[in-house]
Amino acid sequence: MKVEDWTWGARHHARSTAIVGATGVTGVELAAILLDAGHPPERIACYARTDGALNVHGRRLPVAQMPSDPRSLAAYDVVFLCTPTEVSQALAPRLAELGARVVDLSSAFREDPAVPLVVPEINGRVLAGDPRLVANPNCTTAIACLPLAVVERLAGLEEVVIASYQAASGAGAAGLETLHGELRESLGLPRGHGRPTPFPAPIALNVIPAISTVGEDGTSGEERKIAFETRKILGLSGLLVESTTVRVPVERCHSVAVHLRTRTPLAPEALVAALRAAPGIAWVADPHGPRPRESAGRDEVFVGRVRAGARGPTSLAFFAVGDQLRKGAALNAVQVAAALFAAR
Ligand SMILES: NC(=O)c1ccc[n+]([C@@H]2O[C@H](COP(=O)([O-])OP(=O)(O)OC[C@H]3O[C@@H](n4cnc5c(N)ncnc54)[C@H](OP(=O)(O)O)[C@@H]3O)[C@@H](O)[C@H]2O)c1
């Protein structure tokens, strides 16, 4: 696939779109991406649990209450589900059955072998059959996979070890509100009103070394998702993937420190040259970058600190940062929809 195939533009402006979960952090981002691409606001229908309105870049988008009968949603050319897993689980198959194209941002169908899990730059070709339901990947996985796919193409991947530094907004609007409230409190200011914290411990001025529930084997849900989804997206069922996922007091952008082994030797300079040419990736020469604060609101995955590992010519390390609300969620979903329409 070519970059134009997954870029939302004028040729999509006649398409009707629906965003379910439009009032959440990924829903608002998705509406903003469509509007910024010139999509007519009257062809962006927004739904949430309760009705109201969104103000996105000074444009008002009305929000309707989610209809109890999904048939009205199935009439849109594409439906983006920016909803909790259980809501997507109930809604997506019904919409797909009714013939709608559905891009689901939740984790509900990512492990379903019948549902494609897509990062267009890597495996967009799996959309050629115009599937009705497509799963959007876990935010950290999407960000890590873009540079990992470049390594795989150059020298084959043998083993990947990831440490993630994940923003508070990765836990939705409640995560961001909690970070802001706790930061105000730590400065002696009133905390303000907000939803209950989604975190198991204070997040302001802290780090929490596990994301989502931790299983009996000590692995977190997020770590299991990263391993499974990295293998599925890269098409490498035997790839060794190990991670530690950490929540940090950052507003948006997930960062990953990646250490890996390749099948054949790969020089850091060769990897940098390939990263510079790869779509969706921006190379960062700053030896103290990339960083989440400077990457917020951007579409690219920023990659830097490429260096040889200590385990010989097949070992390498890099650091990558991506806005998880964009490439890790809403932007990737819009790119998937664009790619679905590419040949139609
Ligand atoms: N945040 C991220 O970085 C990120 C990244 C990748 C994937 N995701 C996934 O994307 C999905 C949305 O996440 P988010 O972070 O945007 O969450 P969020 O900020 O908590 O927003 C959730 C949205 O879902 C709506 N909703 C909740 N229950 C609903 C129901 N029963 N019927 C209809 N709408 C309902 C909410 O509407 P109300 O406002 O009316 O309650 C809100 O619009 C989740 O599955 C999440 O795992 C998130």
CSV table of C-alpha atoms and ligand atoms in Angstrom, one decimal:
chain,number,residue,atom,x,y,z
A,1,MET,CA,0.0,0.0,0.0
A,2,LYS,CA,1.1,3.6,-0.6
A,3,VAL,CA,0.9,6.5,1.8
A,4,GLU,CA,-2.0,8.0,-0.2
A,5,ASP,CA,-4.0,4.8,0.3
A,6,TRP,CA,-4.3,5.4,4.0
A,7,THR,CA,-4.4,9.2,4.1
A,8,TRP,CA,-7.9,10.7,4.7
A,9,GLY,CA,-8.5,13.5,2.2
A,10,ALA,CA,-10.9,15.1,-0.3
A,11,ARG,CA,-11.8,11.8,-1.9
A,12,HIS,CA,-13.4,10.7,1.4
A,13,HIS,CA,-15.4,13.8,2.0
A,14,ALA,CA,-18.6,12.4,0.6
A,15,ARG,CA,-18.4,9.4,3.1
A,16,SER,CA,-20.7,9.4,6.1
A,17,THR,CA,-18.9,8.7,9.4
A,18,ALA,CA,-20.1,7.9,12.9
A,19,ILE,CA,-18.0,8.1,16.1
A,20,VAL,CA,-19.5,6.1,19.0
A,21,GLY,CA,-17.8,7.2,22.2
A,22,ALA,CA,-17.2,10.7,20.7
A,23,THR,CA,-16.9,12.4,24.1
A,24,GLY,CA,-13.9,10.4,25.3
A,25,VAL,CA,-10.3,11.3,24.7
A,26,THR,CA,-9.9,9.1,21.6
A,27,GLY,CA,-13.4,10.0,20.2
A,28,VAL,CA,-12.6,13.8,20.4
A,29,GLU,CA,-9.2,13.2,18.8
A,30,LEU,CA,-10.9,11.2,16.0
A,31,ALA,CA,-13.4,14.0,15.3
A,32,ALA,CA,-10.5,16.5,15.3
A,33,ILE,CA,-8.5,14.4,12.7
A,34,LEU,CA,-11.5,14.2,10.4
A,35,LEU,CA,-12.2,18.0,10.7
A,36,ASP,CA,-8.5,18.8,10.1
A,37,ALA,CA,-8.7,16.7,7.0
A,38,GLY,CA,-11.5,18.9,5.8
A,39,HIS,CA,-14.3,16.4,6.4
A,40,PRO,CA,-17.6,18.2,6.4
A,41,PRO,CA,-18.9,18.4,10.0
A,42,GLU,CA,-22.4,17.4,8.9
A,43,ARG,CA,-20.9,14.0,7.8
A,44,ILE,CA,-19.5,13.3,11.3
A,45,ALA,CA,-22.2,11.9,13.5
A,46,CYS,CA,-21.3,11.7,17.2
A,47,TYR,CA,-22.7,9.4,19.8
A,48,ALA,CA,-22.1,8.8,23.5
A,49,ARG,CA,-23.9,7.5,26.5
A,50,THR,CA,-25.6,10.8,26.9
A,51,ASP,CA,-26.4,13.5,24.4
A,52,GLY,CA,-24.8,16.9,24.4
A,53,ALA,CA,-22.2,18.6,22.1
A,54,LEU,CA,-18.5,18.7,21.4
A,55,ASN,CA,-16.4,21.7,20.7
A,56,VAL,CA,-13.5,20.7,18.5
A,57,HIS,CA,-11.2,23.4,17.3
A,58,GLY,CA,-14.0,25.9,17.7
A,59,ARG,CA,-16.5,23.8,15.7
A,60,ARG,CA,-19.6,22.5,17.4
A,61,LEU,CA,-20.5,18.9,16.8
A,62,PRO,CA,-23.8,17.7,18.3
A,63,VAL,CA,-23.6,14.4,20.3
A,64,ALA,CA,-26.6,12.1,20.3
A,65,GLN,CA,-27.4,9.4,22.8
A,66,MET,CA,-26.3,6.0,21.5
A,67,PRO,CA,-29.4,4.5,19.9
A,68,SER,CA,-30.8,1.3,21.4
A,69,ASP,CA,-31.3,-0.2,17.9
A,70,PRO,CA,-27.9,-0.5,16.0
A,71,ARG,CA,-29.7,-0.5,12.6
A,72,SER,CA,-29.5,3.3,12.4
A,73,LEU,CA,-25.8,3.2,13.0
A,74,ALA,CA,-25.3,0.6,10.2
A,75,ALA,CA,-26.4,3.2,7.6
A,76,TYR,CA,-23.1,5.1,7.9
A,77,ASP,CA,-20.2,4.3,5.5
A,78,VAL,CA,-17.9,3.7,8.4
A,79,VAL,CA,-18.5,3.5,12.2
A,80,PHE,CA,-15.6,4.1,14.6
A,81,LEU,CA,-16.1,2.5,18.0
A,82,CYS,CA,-14.2,4.6,20.6
A,83,THR,CA,-16.0,2.7,23.4
A,84,PRO,CA,-15.1,0.5,26.3
A,85,THR,CA,-14.4,-3.1,25.4
A,86,GLU,CA,-17.8,-4.5,26.7
A,87,VAL,CA,-19.7,-1.9,24.6
A,88,SER,CA,-17.7,-2.8,21.4
A,89,GLN,CA,-18.1,-6.5,22.1
A,90,ALA,CA,-21.9,-6.1,22.0
A,91,LEU,CA,-22.2,-3.6,19.2
A,92,ALA,CA,-19.5,-4.4,16.6
A,93,PRO,CA,-20.6,-7.9,15.4
A,94,ARG,CA,-24.2,-6.7,15.1
A,95,LEU,CA,-23.1,-3.7,13.0
A,96,ALA,CA,-20.8,-5.8,10.8
A,97,GLU,CA,-23.7,-8.3,10.3
A,98,LEU,CA,-25.8,-5.4,9.1
A,99,GLY,CA,-23.1,-4.6,6.5
A,100,ALA,CA,-21.4,-1.6,8.2
A,101,ARG,CA,-17.7,-1.1,8.0
A,102,VAL,CA,-16.6,-1.0,11.7
A,103,VAL,CA,-13.2,0.1,13.0
A,104,ASP,CA,-13.0,-0.8,16.7
A,105,LEU,CA,-10.5,0.9,19.0
A,106,SER,CA,-11.1,-1.4,22.0
A,107,SER,CA,-9.4,-4.6,22.7
A,108,ALA,CA,-12.6,-6.7,22.2
A,109,PHE,CA,-11.6,-8.3,18.9
A,110,ARG,CA,-7.8,-8.0,18.6
A,111,GLU,CA,-7.2,-11.6,19.4
A,112,ASP,CA,-10.0,-12.9,17.2
A,113,PRO,CA,-8.2,-14.8,14.3
A,114,ALA,CA,-11.1,-13.8,12.0
A,115,VAL,CA,-10.6,-10.1,12.6
A,116,PRO,CA,-7.7,-8.2,11.1
A,117,LEU,CA,-5.6,-6.2,13.4
A,118,VAL,CA,-4.1,-3.4,11.3
A,119,VAL,CA,-1.4,-0.8,11.2
A,120,PRO,CA,-1.7,0.3,7.6
A,121,GLU,CA,2.1,1.0,7.1
A,122,ILE,CA,2.8,-2.6,8.1
A,123,ASN,CA,0.0,-4.9,7.2
A,124,GLY,CA,-2.6,-2.7,5.4
A,125,ARG,CA,-2.7,-5.4,2.6
A,126,VAL,CA,-5.0,-7.5,4.8
A,127,LEU,CA,-7.7,-4.9,4.2
A,128,ALA,CA,-7.9,-5.8,0.5
A,129,GLY,CA,-10.9,-8.1,1.0
A,130,ASP,CA,-12.9,-5.2,2.5
A,131,PRO,CA,-13.5,-6.8,5.9
A,132,ARG,CA,-16.6,-5.4,7.8
A,133,LEU,CA,-14.8,-5.4,11.2
A,134,VAL,CA,-11.2,-4.3,11.7
A,135,ALA,CA,-9.5,-4.1,15.1
A,136,ASN,CA,-7.3,-1.1,15.9
A,137,PRO,CA,-4.2,-2.1,18.0
A,138,ASN,CA,-3.2,-1.4,21.5
A,139,CYS,CA,-1.7,2.0,21.7
A,140,THR,CA,1.8,1.0,22.9
A,141,THR,CA,1.9,-1.9,20.4
A,142,ALA,CA,1.1,0.4,17.4
A,143,ILE,CA,3.9,2.8,18.4
A,144,ALA,CA,6.5,0.1,19.0
A,145,CYS,CA,5.6,-1.9,15.9
A,146,LEU,CA,6.3,0.8,13.3
A,147,PRO,CA,10.1,0.8,14.0
A,148,LEU,CA,10.1,-2.9,14.7
A,149,ALA,CA,8.7,-3.6,11.2
A,150,VAL,CA,11.6,-1.7,9.8
A,151,VAL,CA,14.0,-3.9,11.7
A,152,GLU,CA,12.2,-7.0,10.6
A,153,ARG,CA,12.4,-6.0,7.0
A,154,LEU,CA,16.2,-5.4,7.2
A,155,ALA,CA,17.4,-8.2,9.3
A,156,GLY,CA,14.6,-10.3,10.8
A,157,LEU,CA,13.5,-10.1,14.4
A,158,GLU,CA,14.4,-12.8,16.9
A,159,GLU,CA,13.6,-11.3,20.2
A,160,VAL,CA,12.1,-8.0,21.5
A,161,VAL,CA,12.2,-6.6,25.1
A,162,ILE,CA,10.1,-3.5,25.7
A,163,ALA,CA,9.9,-1.1,28.7
A,164,SER,CA,7.0,1.3,28.2
A,165,TYR,CA,6.3,4.7,29.8
A,166,GLN,CA,2.6,5.3,29.3
A,167,ALA,CA,0.7,8.5,29.6
A,168,ALA,CA,-2.3,9.1,31.9
A,169,SER,CA,-4.6,9.7,29.0
A,170,GLY,CA,-4.1,6.1,28.0
A,171,ALA,CA,-6.6,5.4,30.7
A,172,GLY,CA,-9.2,7.7,29.0
A,173,ALA,CA,-10.6,11.0,30.1
A,174,ALA,CA,-10.7,9.8,33.8
A,175,GLY,CA,-7.0,9.2,33.7
A,176,LEU,CA,-6.2,12.7,32.5
A,177,GLU,CA,-8.6,14.3,35.0
A,178,THR,CA,-7.0,12.3,37.8
A,179,LEU,CA,-3.5,13.4,36.8
A,180,HIS,CA,-4.6,17.1,36.6
A,181,GLY,CA,-6.5,16.8,39.9
A,182,GLU,CA,-3.6,15.2,41.8
A,183,LEU,CA,-1.1,17.7,40.3
A,184,ARG,CA,-3.2,20.6,41.6
A,185,GLU,CA,-3.5,18.9,44.9
A,186,SER,CA,0.3,18.4,45.2
A,187,LEU,CA,0.7,22.2,44.7
A,188,GLY,CA,-1.7,22.9,47.5
A,189,LEU,CA,-4.6,23.9,45.1
A,190,PRO,CA,-8.1,22.5,45.2
A,191,ARG,CA,-8.2,19.2,43.4
A,192,GLY,CA,-11.5,20.1,41.5
A,193,HIS,CA,-14.2,17.8,40.4
A,194,GLY,CA,-13.4,14.7,38.3
A,195,ARG,CA,-14.2,11.1,37.7
A,196,PRO,CA,-12.8,8.5,40.1
A,197,THR,CA,-9.2,7.5,39.4
A,198,PRO,CA,-8.7,4.6,37.1
A,199,PHE,CA,-5.3,4.0,38.6
A,200,PRO,CA,-4.4,1.7,41.5
A,201,ALA,CA,-2.1,4.3,43.2
A,202,PRO,CA,-1.5,8.1,42.9
A,203,ILE,CA,-0.1,9.0,39.5
A,204,ALA,CA,1.1,12.6,40.0
A,205,LEU,CA,4.8,12.6,40.8
A,206,ASN,CA,4.8,8.8,40.7
A,207,VAL,CA,5.3,5.8,38.4
A,208,ILE,CA,3.1,2.7,38.6
A,209,PRO,CA,5.0,-0.4,37.3
A,210,ALA,CA,2.0,-2.4,36.0
A,211,ILE,CA,-0.9,-1.4,33.7
A,212,SER,CA,-4.3,-3.1,34.0
A,213,THR,CA,-4.8,-6.2,36.1
A,214,VAL,CA,-1.9,-8.4,37.0
A,215,GLY,CA,-2.4,-12.1,36.5
A,216,GLU,CA,-1.3,-14.9,38.7
A,217,ASP,CA,1.9,-15.3,36.7
A,218,GLY,CA,2.8,-11.7,37.5
A,219,THR,CA,2.2,-10.5,33.9
A,220,SER,CA,-0.1,-7.5,33.4
A,221,GLY,CA,-2.9,-7.4,30.9
A,222,GLU,CA,-1.1,-4.7,28.9
A,223,GLU,CA,2.0,-6.8,28.7
A,224,ARG,CA,0.0,-9.8,27.4
A,225,LYS,CA,-1.6,-7.5,24.7
A,226,ILE,CA,1.8,-6.2,23.6
A,227,ALA,CA,3.2,-9.7,23.1
A,228,PHE,CA,0.1,-11.1,21.3
A,229,GLU,CA,-0.5,-8.0,19.1
A,230,THR,CA,3.1,-7.5,18.1
A,231,ARG,CA,3.2,-11.1,16.8
A,232,LYS,CA,-0.1,-10.7,15.0
A,233,ILE,CA,0.7,-7.3,13.3
A,234,LEU,CA,4.2,-8.3,12.3
A,235,GLY,CA,3.0,-11.8,11.2
A,236,LEU,CA,5.7,-13.4,13.4
A,237,SER,CA,3.9,-16.0,15.5
A,238,GLY,CA,7.1,-17.3,17.1
A,239,LEU,CA,8.6,-13.9,18.0
A,240,LEU,CA,9.8,-13.6,21.6
A,241,VAL,CA,8.3,-10.5,23.1
A,242,GLU,CA,8.8,-9.5,26.7
A,243,SER,CA,7.7,-6.2,28.3
A,244,THR,CA,7.3,-4.2,31.5
A,245,THR,CA,4.5,-1.6,31.1
A,246,VAL,CA,4.6,1.5,33.3
A,247,ARG,CA,2.2,4.3,33.9
A,248,VAL,CA,4.0,7.7,34.2
A,249,PRO,CA,2.6,11.2,35.0
A,250,VAL,CA,2.7,12.4,31.4
A,251,GLU,CA,-0.5,13.8,29.8
A,252,ARG,CA,-0.2,12.2,26.4
A,253,CYS,CA,2.3,10.1,24.3
A,254,HIS,CA,3.5,6.7,25.2
A,255,SER,CA,7.3,6.0,25.1
A,256,VAL,CA,9.1,2.7,24.7
A,257,ALA,CA,12.7,1.7,25.3
A,258,VAL,CA,13.2,-1.3,23.0
A,259,HIS,CA,16.1,-3.8,23.1
A,260,LEU,CA,16.1,-6.5,20.4
A,261,ARG,CA,18.0,-9.2,18.7
A,262,THR,CA,17.9,-9.7,14.9
A,263,ARG,CA,18.5,-12.9,12.9
A,264,THR,CA,21.3,-11.4,10.9
A,265,PRO,CA,23.7,-8.6,11.9
A,266,LEU,CA,22.4,-5.1,11.6
A,267,ALA,CA,24.5,-2.0,12.0
A,268,PRO,CA,22.9,1.0,13.8
A,269,GLU,CA,23.7,3.3,10.9
A,270,ALA,CA,21.8,1.0,8.5
A,271,LEU,CA,18.8,1.0,10.8
A,272,VAL,CA,18.9,4.8,11.1
A,273,ALA,CA,19.0,5.2,7.2
A,274,ALA,CA,16.0,2.9,6.9
A,275,LEU,CA,14.0,4.7,9.7
A,276,ARG,CA,14.6,8.0,8.0
A,277,ALA,CA,12.9,6.7,4.8
A,278,ALA,CA,10.1,4.8,6.5
A,279,PRO,CA,6.5,6.2,6.3
A,280,GLY,CA,5.0,7.3,9.6
A,281,ILE,CA,8.4,7.5,11.4
A,282,ALA,CA,10.5,10.6,12.2
A,283,TRP,CA,14.1,10.2,13.1
A,284,VAL,CA,15.3,12.2,16.1
A,285,ALA,CA,19.0,13.0,16.2
A,286,ASP,CA,18.9,14.8,19.6
A,287,PRO,CA,20.8,12.4,21.9
A,288,HIS,CA,18.3,13.3,24.7
A,289,GLY,CA,15.2,12.6,22.6
A,290,PRO,CA,12.6,11.8,21.5
A,291,ARG,CA,10.4,13.0,24.4
A,292,PRO,CA,6.6,12.8,25.0
A,293,ARG,CA,6.0,16.5,25.7
A,294,GLU,CA,7.4,17.5,22.3
A,295,SER,CA,5.7,14.7,20.4
A,296,ALA,CA,2.1,15.4,21.7
A,297,GLY,CA,-0.4,16.2,18.9
A,298,ARG,CA,1.9,14.8,16.2
A,299,ASP,CA,1.2,12.0,13.8
A,300,GLU,CA,4.7,10.5,13.5
A,301,VAL,CA,6.3,7.9,15.7
A,302,PHE,CA,9.5,9.6,16.8
A,303,VAL,CA,12.6,7.3,17.0
A,304,GLY,CA,16.0,8.0,18.4
A,305,ARG,CA,18.8,6.7,20.6
A,306,VAL,CA,19.5,3.9,18.1
A,307,ARG,CA,22.6,2.1,19.3
A,308,ALA,CA,24.4,-1.3,19.2
A,309,GLY,CA,23.4,-3.6,22.0
A,310,ALA,CA,25.9,-5.3,24.3
A,311,ARG,CA,25.2,-8.8,23.0
A,312,GLY,CA,27.0,-8.7,19.6
A,313,PRO,CA,26.2,-7.5,16.1
A,314,THR,CA,22.6,-8.9,16.2
A,315,SER,CA,21.7,-6.8,19.2
A,316,LEU,CA,20.3,-3.2,19.0
A,317,ALA,CA,18.4,-0.7,21.1
A,318,PHE,CA,16.2,2.3,20.4
A,319,PHE,CA,13.7,4.7,22.0
A,320,ALA,CA,10.4,5.6,20.4
A,321,VAL,CA,7.6,8.0,21.3
A,322,GLY,CA,4.2,8.4,19.7
A,323,ASP,CA,1.0,10.2,20.5
A,324,GLN,CA,-1.1,7.3,21.7
A,325,LEU,CA,-4.3,9.2,21.1
A,326,ARG,CA,-3.2,9.6,17.4
A,327,LYS,CA,-1.0,6.9,16.0
A,328,GLY,CA,-1.9,4.7,19.0
A,329,ALA,CA,-5.6,5.1,18.5
A,330,ALA,CA,-7.6,7.7,16.5
A,331,LEU,CA,-5.2,8.4,13.6
A,332,ASN,CA,-4.5,4.7,13.0
A,333,ALA,CA,-8.3,4.1,13.0
A,334,VAL,CA,-8.9,6.9,10.4
A,335,GLN,CA,-6.0,5.5,8.3
A,336,VAL,CA,-7.6,2.0,8.4
A,337,ALA,CA,-10.9,3.5,7.2
A,338,ALA,CA,-9.1,5.4,4.4
A,339,ALA,CA,-7.3,2.2,3.4
A,340,LEU,CA,-10.7,0.3,3.4
A,341,PHE,CA,-12.0,2.8,0.9
A,342,ALA,CA,-8.8,3.0,-1.1
A,343,ALA,CA,-9.8,0.7,-4.0
A,344,ARG,CA,-13.6,1.4,-3.7
B,1,LIG,N1,-7.0,6.4,25.6
B,1,LIG,C1,-6.1,5.8,24.8
B,1,LIG,O1,-4.9,6.2,24.7
B,1,LIG,C2,-6.5,4.6,24.0
B,1,LIG,C3,-5.6,4.1,23.1
B,1,LIG,C4,-6.0,3.0,22.3
B,1,LIG,C5,-7.3,2.5,22.5
B,1,LIG,N2,-8.1,3.0,23.4
B,1,LIG,C6,-9.4,2.3,23.6
B,1,LIG,O2,-10.4,3.2,23.0
B,1,LIG,C7,-11.6,3.0,23.7
B,1,LIG,C8,-12.1,4.4,24.2
B,1,LIG,O3,-11.1,4.9,25.1
B,1,LIG,P1,-11.0,6.4,25.6
B,1,LIG,O4,-9.7,6.5,26.3
B,1,LIG,O5,-11.4,7.3,24.6
B,1,LIG,O6,-12.1,6.3,26.8
B,1,LIG,P2,-12.9,7.5,27.5
B,1,LIG,O7,-12.2,8.8,27.5
B,1,LIG,O8,-13.2,6.9,28.9
B,1,LIG,O9,-14.2,7.6,26.7
B,1,LIG,C9,-15.2,6.5,26.6
B,1,LIG,C10,-16.3,6.9,25.6
B,1,LIG,O10,-17.2,5.8,25.5
B,1,LIG,C11,-18.5,6.3,25.8
B,1,LIG,N3,-19.3,5.2,26.4
B,1,LIG,C12,-19.1,4.6,27.6
B,1,LIG,N4,-20.0,3.7,27.8
B,1,LIG,C13,-20.9,3.8,26.8
B,1,LIG,C14,-22.1,3.1,26.4
B,1,LIG,N5,-22.6,2.1,27.2
B,1,LIG,N6,-22.7,3.4,25.3
B,1,LIG,C15,-22.2,4.4,24.4
B,1,LIG,N7,-21.0,5.1,24.7
B,1,LIG,C16,-20.4,4.8,25.9
B,1,LIG,C17,-18.3,7.5,26.7
B,1,LIG,O11,-19.5,8.3,26.7
B,1,LIG,P3,-19.9,9.3,28.0
B,1,LIG,O12,-18.9,10.4,27.9
B,1,LIG,O13,-21.2,9.7,27.6
B,1,LIG,O14,-19.8,8.4,29.2
B,1,LIG,C18,-17.1,8.1,26.1
B,1,LIG,O15,-17.5,8.9,25.0
B,1,LIG,C19,-11.4,2.0,24.8
B,1,LIG,O16,-11.8,0.7,24.4
B,1,LIG,C20,-9.9,2.1,25.0
B,1,LIG,O17,-9.3,0.9,25.5
B,1,LIG,C21,-7.8,4.0,24.2
